[in-house]
mmCIF file with all atom_site columns, C-alpha atoms in Angstrom:
data_model
loop_
_atom_site.group_PDB
_atom_site.id
_atom_site.type_symbol
_atom_site.label_atom_id
_atom_site.label_alt_id
_atom_site.label_comp_id
_atom_site.label_asym_id
_atom_site.label_entity_id
_atom_site.label_seq_id
_atom_site.pdbx_PDB_ins_code
_atom_site.Cartn_x
_atom_site.Cartn_y
_atom_site.Cartn_z
_atom_site.occupancy
_atom_site.B_iso_or_equiv
_atom_site.pdbx_formal_charge
_atom_site.auth_seq_id
_atom_site.auth_comp_id
_atom_site.auth_asym_id
_atom_site.auth_atom_id
_atom_site.pdbx_PDB_model_num
ATOM 1  C CA . UNK I 1 1  ? 0.026   -0.010  0.059   1.00 97.00 ? 23  UNK I CA 1
ATOM 2  C CA . UNK I 1 2  ? 1.609   3.589   -0.986  1.00 98.00 ? 24  UNK I CA 1
ATOM 3  C CA . UNK I 1 3  ? 0.814   6.357   0.851   1.00 98.00 ? 25  UNK I CA 1
ATOM 4  C CA . UNK I 1 4  ? 1.009   10.092  -0.903  1.00 98.00 ? 26  UNK I CA 1
ATOM 5  C CA . UNK I 1 5  ? 1.488   12.220  1.797   1.00 98.00 ? 27  UNK I CA 1
ATOM 6  C CA . UNK I 1 6  ? 2.565   15.687  2.024   1.00 98.00 ? 28  UNK I CA 1
ATOM 7  C CA . UNK I 1 7  ? 3.886   18.439  4.834   1.00 97.00 ? 29  UNK I CA 1
ATOM 8  C CA . UNK I 1 8  ? 1.193   20.139  6.437   1.00 98.00 ? 30  UNK I CA 1
ATOM 9  C CA . UNK I 1 9  ? -1.143  17.876  5.374   1.00 98.00 ? 31  UNK I CA 1
ATOM 10 C CA . UNK I 1 10 ? -3.726  17.825  8.478   1.00 98.00 ? 32  UNK I CA 1
ATOM 11 C CA . UNK I 1 11 ? -5.204  14.723  7.312   1.00 98.00 ? 33  UNK I CA 1
ATOM 12 C CA . UNK I 1 12 ? -1.936  12.613  6.928   1.00 98.00 ? 34  UNK I CA 1
ATOM 13 C CA . UNK I 1 13 ? -1.092  13.556  10.723  1.00 98.00 ? 35  UNK I CA 1
ATOM 14 C CA . UNK I 1 14 ? -4.625  12.334  11.669  1.00 98.00 ? 36  UNK I CA 1
ATOM 15 C CA . UNK I 1 15 ? -4.277  8.782   9.775   1.00 98.00 ? 37  UNK I CA 1
ATOM 16 C CA . UNK I 1 16 ? -0.903  8.910   11.439  1.00 98.00 ? 38  UNK I CA 1
ATOM 17 C CA . UNK I 1 17 ? -2.301  9.116   14.527  1.00 98.00 ? 39  UNK I CA 1
ATOM 18 C CA . UNK I 1 18 ? -5.351  7.260   14.108  1.00 98.00 ? 40  UNK I CA 1
ATOM 19 C CA . UNK I 1 19 ? -4.299  3.943   12.137  1.00 98.00 ? 41  UNK I CA 1
ATOM 20 C CA . UNK I 1 20 ? -0.337  4.290   11.594  1.00 98.00 ? 42  UNK I CA 1
ATOM 21 C CA . UNK I 1 21 ? 0.250   2.732   14.924  1.00 98.00 ? 43  UNK I CA 1
ATOM 22 C CA . UNK I 1 22 ? -2.000  -0.650  14.124  1.00 97.00 ? 44  UNK I CA 1
ATOM 23 C CA . UNK I 1 23 ? -1.502  -0.706  10.707  1.00 97.00 ? 45  UNK I CA 1
ATOM 24 C CA . UNK I 1 24 ? 1.536   -2.943  10.188  1.00 96.00 ? 46  UNK I CA 1
ATOM 25 C CA . UNK I 1 25 ? -0.308  -5.691  13.061  1.00 96.00 ? 47  UNK I CA 1
ATOM 26 C CA . UNK I 1 26 ? -3.487  -5.713  10.827  1.00 94.00 ? 48  UNK I CA 1
ATOM 27 C CA . UNK I 1 27 ? -4.360  -8.530  8.000   1.00 93.00 ? 49  UNK I CA 1
ATOM 28 C CA . UNK I 1 28 ? -4.367  -5.351  5.653   1.00 94.00 ? 50  UNK I CA 1
ATOM 29 C CA . UNK I 1 29 ? -0.905  -4.298  6.884   1.00 95.00 ? 51  UNK I CA 1
ATOM 30 C CA . UNK I 1 30 ? 0.571   -7.705  6.426   1.00 93.00 ? 52  UNK I CA 1
ATOM 31 C CA . UNK I 1 31 ? -0.651  -7.786  2.959   1.00 93.00 ? 53  UNK I CA 1
ATOM 32 C CA . UNK I 1 32 ? 0.319   -4.936  1.870   1.00 95.00 ? 54  UNK I CA 1
ATOM 33 C CA . UNK I 1 33 ? 3.145   -3.123  3.515   1.00 96.00 ? 55  UNK I CA 1
ATOM 34 C CA . UNK I 1 34 ? 3.128   0.928   4.003   1.00 97.00 ? 56  UNK I CA 1
ATOM 35 C CA . UNK I 1 35 ? 5.168   2.453   1.534   1.00 97.00 ? 57  UNK I CA 1
ATOM 36 C CA . UNK I 1 36 ? 5.404   6.449   1.740   1.00 98.00 ? 58  UNK I CA 1
ATOM 37 C CA . UNK I 1 37 ? 5.781   8.753   -0.854  1.00 98.00 ? 59  UNK I CA 1
ATOM 38 C CA . UNK I 1 38 ? 5.916   12.586  -0.391  1.00 98.00 ? 60  UNK I CA 1
ATOM 39 C CA . UNK I 1 39 ? 3.367   14.161  -3.387  1.00 98.00 ? 61  UNK I CA 1
ATOM 40 C CA . UNK I 1 40 ? 6.249   16.539  -4.333  1.00 97.00 ? 62  UNK I CA 1
ATOM 41 C CA . UNK I 1 41 ? 8.870   13.810  -5.039  1.00 96.00 ? 63  UNK I CA 1
ATOM 42 C CA . UNK I 1 42 ? 9.780   12.303  -7.895  1.00 95.00 ? 64  UNK I CA 1
ATOM 43 C CA . UNK I 1 43 ? 7.669   8.557   -7.839  1.00 94.00 ? 65  UNK I CA 1
ATOM 44 C CA . UNK I 1 44 ? 10.049  5.970   -7.534  1.00 95.00 ? 66  UNK I CA 1
ATOM 45 C CA . UNK I 1 45 ? 10.293  3.873   -10.909 1.00 96.00 ? 67  UNK I CA 1
ATOM 46 C CA . UNK I 1 46 ? 8.985   1.173   -9.691  1.00 96.00 ? 68  UNK I CA 1
ATOM 47 C CA . UNK I 1 47 ? 5.531   2.300   -8.543  1.00 96.00 ? 69  UNK I CA 1
ATOM 48 C CA . UNK I 1 48 ? 3.316   3.115   -12.017 1.00 97.00 ? 70  UNK I CA 1
ATOM 49 C CA . UNK I 1 49 ? 0.150   4.955   -11.169 1.00 97.00 ? 71  UNK I CA 1
ATOM 50 C CA . UNK I 1 50 ? -3.020  4.744   -13.057 1.00 96.00 ? 72  UNK I CA 1
ATOM 51 C CA . UNK I 1 51 ? -3.322  8.375   -13.447 1.00 96.00 ? 73  UNK I CA 1
ATOM 52 C CA . UNK I 1 52 ? -2.402  11.539  -10.929 1.00 97.00 ? 74  UNK I CA 1
ATOM 53 C CA . UNK I 1 53 ? -2.498  12.042  -7.150  1.00 97.00 ? 75  UNK I CA 1
ATOM 54 C CA . UNK I 1 54 ? -4.314  15.051  -6.518  1.00 95.00 ? 76  UNK I CA 1
ATOM 55 C CA . UNK I 1 55 ? -5.193  14.667  -3.430  1.00 95.00 ? 77  UNK I CA 1
ATOM 56 C CA . UNK I 1 56 ? -3.327  13.896  0.423   1.00 98.00 ? 78  UNK I CA 1
ATOM 57 C CA . UNK I 1 57 ? -3.135  11.575  1.935   1.00 98.00 ? 79  UNK I CA 1
ATOM 58 C CA . UNK I 1 58 ? -4.084  9.030   -0.722  1.00 98.00 ? 80  UNK I CA 1
ATOM 59 C CA . UNK I 1 59 ? -3.947  5.458   -0.801  1.00 98.00 ? 81  UNK I CA 1
ATOM 60 C CA . UNK I 1 60 ? -2.814  3.145   -3.952  1.00 98.00 ? 82  UNK I CA 1
ATOM 61 C CA . UNK I 1 61 ? -2.823  -0.443  -3.323  1.00 97.00 ? 83  UNK I CA 1
ATOM 62 C CA . UNK I 1 62 ? -0.351  -1.549  -6.059  1.00 96.00 ? 84  UNK I CA 1
ATOM 63 C CA . UNK I 1 63 ? 0.327   -5.291  -7.188  1.00 94.00 ? 85  UNK I CA 1
ATOM 64 C CA . UNK I 1 64 ? 3.868   -5.697  -8.767  1.00 93.00 ? 86  UNK I CA 1
ATOM 65 C CA . UNK I 1 65 ? 4.468   -2.250  -8.925  1.00 93.00 ? 87  UNK I CA 1
ATOM 66 C CA . UNK I 1 66 ? 1.147   -1.070  -10.946 1.00 96.00 ? 88  UNK I CA 1
ATOM 67 C CA . UNK I 1 67 ? -1.851  0.451   -8.999  1.00 97.00 ? 89  UNK I CA 1
ATOM 68 C CA . UNK I 1 68 ? -4.990  -1.774  -9.191  1.00 96.00 ? 90  UNK I CA 1
ATOM 69 C CA . UNK I 1 69 ? -7.062  0.944   -6.833  1.00 96.00 ? 91  UNK I CA 1
ATOM 70 C CA . UNK I 1 70 ? -6.903  3.631   -4.672  1.00 97.00 ? 92  UNK I CA 1
ATOM 71 C CA . UNK I 1 71 ? -8.251  5.760   -1.891  1.00 98.00 ? 93  UNK I CA 1
ATOM 72 C CA . UNK I 1 72 ? -8.357  9.320   -2.016  1.00 98.00 ? 94  UNK I CA 1
ATOM 73 C CA . UNK I 1 73 ? -8.164  11.462  1.249   1.00 97.00 ? 95  UNK I CA 1
ATOM 74 C CA . UNK I 1 74 ? -9.182  10.146  5.085   1.00 98.00 ? 96  UNK I CA 1
ATOM 75 C CA . UNK I 1 75 ? -12.010 11.017  6.805   1.00 96.00 ? 97  UNK I CA 1
ATOM 76 C CA . UNK I 1 76 ? -11.888 8.783   10.111  1.00 97.00 ? 98  UNK I CA 1
ATOM 77 C CA . UNK I 1 77 ? -10.755 5.353   10.752  1.00 95.00 ? 99  UNK I CA 1
ATOM 78 C CA . UNK I 1 78 ? -14.415 3.665   10.462  1.00 96.00 ? 100 UNK I CA 1
ATOM 79 C CA . UNK I 1 79 ? -14.743 4.691   6.590   1.00 97.00 ? 101 UNK I CA 1
ATOM 80 C CA . UNK I 1 80 ? -11.391 4.344   5.957   1.00 98.00 ? 102 UNK I CA 1
ATOM 81 C CA . UNK I 1 81 ? -11.370 0.695   7.546   1.00 97.00 ? 103 UNK I CA 1
ATOM 82 C CA . UNK I 1 82 ? -14.220 -0.041  5.150   1.00 96.00 ? 104 UNK I CA 1
ATOM 83 C CA . UNK I 1 83 ? -12.943 1.221   2.288   1.00 97.00 ? 105 UNK I CA 1
ATOM 84 C CA . UNK I 1 84 ? -9.571  -0.807  2.506   1.00 96.00 ? 106 UNK I CA 1
ATOM 85 C CA . UNK I 1 85 ? -11.792 -3.943  2.949   1.00 93.00 ? 107 UNK I CA 1
ATOM 86 C CA . UNK I 1 86 ? -13.797 -3.193  -0.087  1.00 94.00 ? 108 UNK I CA 1
ATOM 87 C CA . UNK I 1 87 ? -10.527 -2.810  -1.842  1.00 95.00 ? 109 UNK I CA 1
ATOM 88 C CA . UNK I 1 88 ? -8.898  -5.499  -0.635  1.00 94.00 ? 110 UNK I CA 1
ATOM 89 C CA . UNK I 1 89 ? -11.749 -7.889  -1.416  1.00 92.00 ? 111 UNK I CA 1
ATOM 90 C CA . UNK I 1 90 ? -12.351 -6.634  -5.023  1.00 91.00 ? 112 UNK I CA 1
ATOM 91 C CA . UNK I 1 91 ? -8.489  -6.970  -5.522  1.00 91.00 ? 113 UNK I CA 1
ATOM 92 C CA . UNK I 1 92 ? -8.346  -10.613 -4.200  1.00 87.00 ? 114 UNK I CA 1
ATOM 93 C CA . UNK I 1 93 ? -5.623  -9.438  -1.443  1.00 84.00 ? 115 UNK I CA 1
ATOM 94 C CA . UNK I 1 94 ? -7.757  -10.875 1.313   1.00 73.00 ? 116 UNK I CA 1
ATOM 95 C CA . UNK I 1 95 ? -10.805 -13.262 1.634   1.00 58.00 ? 117 UNK I CA 1
ATOM 96 C CA . UNK I 1 96 ? -14.099 -11.465 2.076   1.00 55.00 ? 118 UNK I CA 1
ATOM 97 C CA . UNK I 1 97 ? -15.723 -11.296 5.375   1.00 55.00 ? 119 UNK I CA 1
#
């Protein structure tokens, strides 16, 4: 899971406080370890996005370096976990609950 963020992003900071500490301990975090990329940095050569990132944070699920889906923004942990579950299930990362 790629997280695109930028300095001064209040929603990124909120995600860092609410989700980041537990992400690596969850099945989702173990299936898709977090990789952070700054919005203004050059995209790493091994990451291929379907389109530009406009909002931060943006969470991009990749398979073999290619984007398969994304979540734009962060509106709280309940909605985030629901969206992650839907995204992961749709792309076969985790089985449906």
